[in-house]
Coordinates of C-alpha atoms in Angstrom, one line a residue:
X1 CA 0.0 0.0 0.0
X2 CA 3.3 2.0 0.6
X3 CA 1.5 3.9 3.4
X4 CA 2.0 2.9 7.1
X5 CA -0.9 1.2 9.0
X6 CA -1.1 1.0 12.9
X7 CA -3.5 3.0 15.1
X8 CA -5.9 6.1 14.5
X9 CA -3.9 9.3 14.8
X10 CA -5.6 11.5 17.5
X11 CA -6.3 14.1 14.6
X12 CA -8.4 12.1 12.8
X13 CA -12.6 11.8 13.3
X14 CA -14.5 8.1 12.8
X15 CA -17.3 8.6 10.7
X16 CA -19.9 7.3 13.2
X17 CA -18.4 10.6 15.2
X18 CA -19.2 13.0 12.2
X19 CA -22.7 15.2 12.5
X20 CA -23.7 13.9 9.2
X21 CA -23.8 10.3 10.6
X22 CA -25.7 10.9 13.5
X23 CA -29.5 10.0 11.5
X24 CA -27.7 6.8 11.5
X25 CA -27.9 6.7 15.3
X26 CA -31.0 8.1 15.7
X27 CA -32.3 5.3 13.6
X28 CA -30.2 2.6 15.6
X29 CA -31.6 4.3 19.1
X30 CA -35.6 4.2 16.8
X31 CA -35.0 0.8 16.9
X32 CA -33.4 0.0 20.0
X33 CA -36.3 1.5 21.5
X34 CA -38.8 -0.7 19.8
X35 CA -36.9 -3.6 21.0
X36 CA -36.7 -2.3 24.6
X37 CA -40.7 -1.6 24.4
X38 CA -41.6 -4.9 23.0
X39 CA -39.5 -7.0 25.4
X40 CA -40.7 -5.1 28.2
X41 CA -44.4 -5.8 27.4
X42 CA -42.8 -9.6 27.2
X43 CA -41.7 -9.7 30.7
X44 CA -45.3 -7.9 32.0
X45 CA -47.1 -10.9 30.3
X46 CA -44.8 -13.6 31.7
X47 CA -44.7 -11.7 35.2
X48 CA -48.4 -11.1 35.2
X49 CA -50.2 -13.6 32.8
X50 CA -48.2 -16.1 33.1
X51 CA -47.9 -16.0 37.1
X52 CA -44.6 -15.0 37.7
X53 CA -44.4 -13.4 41.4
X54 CA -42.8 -13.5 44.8
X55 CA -45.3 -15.4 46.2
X56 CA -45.3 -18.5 43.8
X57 CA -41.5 -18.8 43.4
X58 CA -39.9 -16.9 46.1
X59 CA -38.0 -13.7 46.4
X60 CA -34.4 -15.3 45.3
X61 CA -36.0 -17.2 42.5
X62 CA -37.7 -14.1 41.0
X63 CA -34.5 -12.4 41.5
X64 CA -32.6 -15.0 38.9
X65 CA -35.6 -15.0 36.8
X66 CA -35.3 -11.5 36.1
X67 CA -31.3 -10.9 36.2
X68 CA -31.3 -14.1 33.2
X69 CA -34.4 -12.2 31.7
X70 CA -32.1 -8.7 31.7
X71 CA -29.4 -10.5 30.3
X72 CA -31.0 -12.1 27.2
X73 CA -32.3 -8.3 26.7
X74 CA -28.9 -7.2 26.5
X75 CA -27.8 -9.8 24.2
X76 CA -31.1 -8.7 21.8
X77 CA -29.5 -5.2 22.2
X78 CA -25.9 -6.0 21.2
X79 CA -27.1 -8.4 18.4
X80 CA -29.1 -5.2 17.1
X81 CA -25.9 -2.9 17.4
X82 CA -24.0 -5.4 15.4
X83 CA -26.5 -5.8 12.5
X84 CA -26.5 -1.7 12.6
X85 CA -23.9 -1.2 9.7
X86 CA -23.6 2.4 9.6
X87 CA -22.5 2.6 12.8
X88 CA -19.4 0.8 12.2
X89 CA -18.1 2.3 9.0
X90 CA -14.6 1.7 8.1
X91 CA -13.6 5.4 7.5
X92 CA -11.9 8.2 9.1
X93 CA -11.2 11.7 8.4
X94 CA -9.0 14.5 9.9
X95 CA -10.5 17.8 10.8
X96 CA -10.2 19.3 7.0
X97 CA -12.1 17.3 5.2
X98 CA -15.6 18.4 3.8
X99 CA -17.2 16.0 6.1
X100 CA -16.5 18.0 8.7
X101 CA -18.5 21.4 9.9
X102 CA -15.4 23.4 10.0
X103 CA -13.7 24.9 7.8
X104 CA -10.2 23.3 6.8
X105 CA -6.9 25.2 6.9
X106 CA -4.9 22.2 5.5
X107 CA -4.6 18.5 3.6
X108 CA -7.5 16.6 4.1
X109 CA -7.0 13.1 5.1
X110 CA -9.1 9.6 4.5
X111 CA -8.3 6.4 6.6
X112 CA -9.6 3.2 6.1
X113 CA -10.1 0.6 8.6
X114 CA -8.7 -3.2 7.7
X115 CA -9.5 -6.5 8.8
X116 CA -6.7 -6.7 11.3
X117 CA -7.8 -3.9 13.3
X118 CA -5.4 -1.2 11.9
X119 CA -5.7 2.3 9.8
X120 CA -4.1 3.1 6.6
X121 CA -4.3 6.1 4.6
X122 CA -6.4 5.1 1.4
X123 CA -4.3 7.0 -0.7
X124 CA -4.7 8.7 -4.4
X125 CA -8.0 7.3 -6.6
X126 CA -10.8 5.3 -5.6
X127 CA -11.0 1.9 -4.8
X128 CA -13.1 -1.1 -5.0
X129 CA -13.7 -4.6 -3.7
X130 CA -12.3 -8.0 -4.8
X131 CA -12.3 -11.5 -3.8
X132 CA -9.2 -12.2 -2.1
X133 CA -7.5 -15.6 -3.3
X134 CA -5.3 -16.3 -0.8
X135 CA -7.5 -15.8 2.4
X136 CA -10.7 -15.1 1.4
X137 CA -13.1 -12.7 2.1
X138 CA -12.5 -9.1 0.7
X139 CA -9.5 -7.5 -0.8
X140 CA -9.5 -3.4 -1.4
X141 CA -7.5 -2.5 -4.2
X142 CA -7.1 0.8 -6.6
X143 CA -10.0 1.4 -9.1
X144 CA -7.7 2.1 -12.1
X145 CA -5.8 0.4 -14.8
X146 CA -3.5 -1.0 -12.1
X147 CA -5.4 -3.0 -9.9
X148 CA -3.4 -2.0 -6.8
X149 CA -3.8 -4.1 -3.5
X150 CA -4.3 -1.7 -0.6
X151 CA -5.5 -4.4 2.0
X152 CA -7.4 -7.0 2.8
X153 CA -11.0 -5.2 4.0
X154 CA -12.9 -7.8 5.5
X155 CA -13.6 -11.5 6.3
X156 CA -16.8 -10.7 4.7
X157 CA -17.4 -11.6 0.6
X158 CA -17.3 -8.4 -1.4
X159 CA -20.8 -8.6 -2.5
X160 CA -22.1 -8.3 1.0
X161 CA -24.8 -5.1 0.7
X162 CA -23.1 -3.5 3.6
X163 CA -19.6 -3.8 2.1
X164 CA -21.0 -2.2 -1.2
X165 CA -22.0 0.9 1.1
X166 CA -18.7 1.3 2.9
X167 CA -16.7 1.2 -0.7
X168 CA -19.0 3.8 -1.9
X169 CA -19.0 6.0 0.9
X170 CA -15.1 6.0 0.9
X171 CA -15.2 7.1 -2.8
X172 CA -16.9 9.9 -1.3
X173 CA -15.1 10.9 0.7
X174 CA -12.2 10.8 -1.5
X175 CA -13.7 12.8 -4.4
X176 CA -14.5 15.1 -1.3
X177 CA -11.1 15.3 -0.3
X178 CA -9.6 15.7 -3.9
X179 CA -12.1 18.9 -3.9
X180 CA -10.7 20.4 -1.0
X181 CA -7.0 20.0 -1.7
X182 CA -7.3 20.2 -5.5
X183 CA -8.9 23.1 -7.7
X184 CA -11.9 23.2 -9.6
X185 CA -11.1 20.9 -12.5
X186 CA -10.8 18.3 -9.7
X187 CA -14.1 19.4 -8.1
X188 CA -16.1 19.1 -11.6
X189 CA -14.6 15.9 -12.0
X190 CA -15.4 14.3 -8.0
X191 CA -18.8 15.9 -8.8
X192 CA -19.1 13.9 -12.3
X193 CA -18.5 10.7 -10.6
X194 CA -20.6 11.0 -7.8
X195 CA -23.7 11.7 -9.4
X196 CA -22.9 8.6 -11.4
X197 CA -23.0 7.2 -8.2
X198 CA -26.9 7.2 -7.9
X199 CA -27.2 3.9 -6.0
X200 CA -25.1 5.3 -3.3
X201 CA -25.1 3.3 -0.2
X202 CA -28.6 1.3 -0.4
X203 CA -31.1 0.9 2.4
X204 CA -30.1 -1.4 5.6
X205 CA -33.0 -3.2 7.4
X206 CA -32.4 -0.6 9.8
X207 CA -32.8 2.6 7.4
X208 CA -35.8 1.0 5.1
X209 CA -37.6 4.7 5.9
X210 CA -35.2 6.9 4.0
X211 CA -32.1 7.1 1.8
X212 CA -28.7 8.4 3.1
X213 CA -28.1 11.9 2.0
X214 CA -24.5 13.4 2.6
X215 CA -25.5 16.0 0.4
X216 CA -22.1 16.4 -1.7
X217 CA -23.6 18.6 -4.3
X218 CA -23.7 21.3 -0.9
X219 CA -20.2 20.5 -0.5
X220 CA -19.2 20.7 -4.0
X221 CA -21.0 24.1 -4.2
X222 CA -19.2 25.6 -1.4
X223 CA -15.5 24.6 -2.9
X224 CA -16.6 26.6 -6.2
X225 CA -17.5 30.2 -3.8
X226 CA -14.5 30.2 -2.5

């Protein structure tokens, strides 16, 4: 990749940080709230309907019964935060990137997270997704006449729908960046590609209500004022 991988750098923002990922959340908390109120009306009918109670089973037993009943809760909770992809999106940014509400006074910067835990910066171009060989699962590599391996991405195949909406919101963020360190040929072009990018990042079973909008054409509008 000829770029060095190891931790995130303190200077640098995870996506599920950024303002513009916080409907994301929202939805994930929508949900998690459904799940709380539905489970809770589960334990009234088993405590009530059912018989459940102090008397029938004593005070230790009912104690057990509901710690075990908590715990299963929990492990509906976590399962829902893990099937909740846009909360763990591969991608990082520094504070100068477009994606961010400030104004940047330098480089912008876009990490990507591999399947070993480590960040890399992504580099120049966009990438894509391709059957790694030699391990399996997914291998990122450069979208261009080279075919460049950056890293292998994840255990998961590259067809998976939520691997499909991390590659494409990295390419936006990198025609993002090229806008904000380049000039305005490379901000016609980044804006050219992504409106070819009209499928970009498809609906989750968590985000069936609406589409993701990171608005670039805002962005893209913004580089031309200045």
């Amino acid at each position: 990749m000829g770029e060095t991988r190891g931790e995130l750098s303190i200077e640098m923002r995870r996506f599920s940080s950024l303002e513009i990922a916080r409907p994301f959340f929202y939805r994930f908390l929508v949900i998690l709230s459904i799940y709380v109120f539905l489970f809770a009306c589960l334990l009234a009918f088993l405590f009530e309907g059912v018989g459940f109670s102090q008397s029938n089973i004593g005070l230790s037993s009912s104690f057990l019964v509901a710690i075990g009943l908590v715990f299963i809760g929990s492990i509906g909770a976590y399962f829902i935060y893990l099937k909740s992809p846009m909360l763990h999106v591969p991608l990082a940014v520094n504070m100068n990137h477009p994606f961010m509400d400030e104004l940047g006074l330098g480089a912008a910067v876009v990490m990507v997270k591999f399947s070993d835990g480590t960040w890399g910066n992504v580099g120049e171009g966009r990438i894509r997704l391709t059957v790694d060989e030699l391990v399996g699962g997914s291998l990122l590599i450069r979208d261009d006449d080279t075919y460049a391996p950056i890293g292998h991405f994840s255990s998961l195949p590259e067809t998976h729908p939520a691997l499909k909406r991390y590659v494409m919101l990295i390419n936006q963020a990198i025609a993002l960046r090229d806008a904000a360190n380049g000039g305005e040929d490379l901000i016609e072009s980044a804006r050219e590609r992504e409106q070819q990018d009209s499928g970009l990042l498809e609906r989750s079973w968590l985000e069936e209500q609406e589409s993701i909008e990171i608005e670039p054409e805002g962005l893209f509008s913004k580089f031309r004022k200045e």
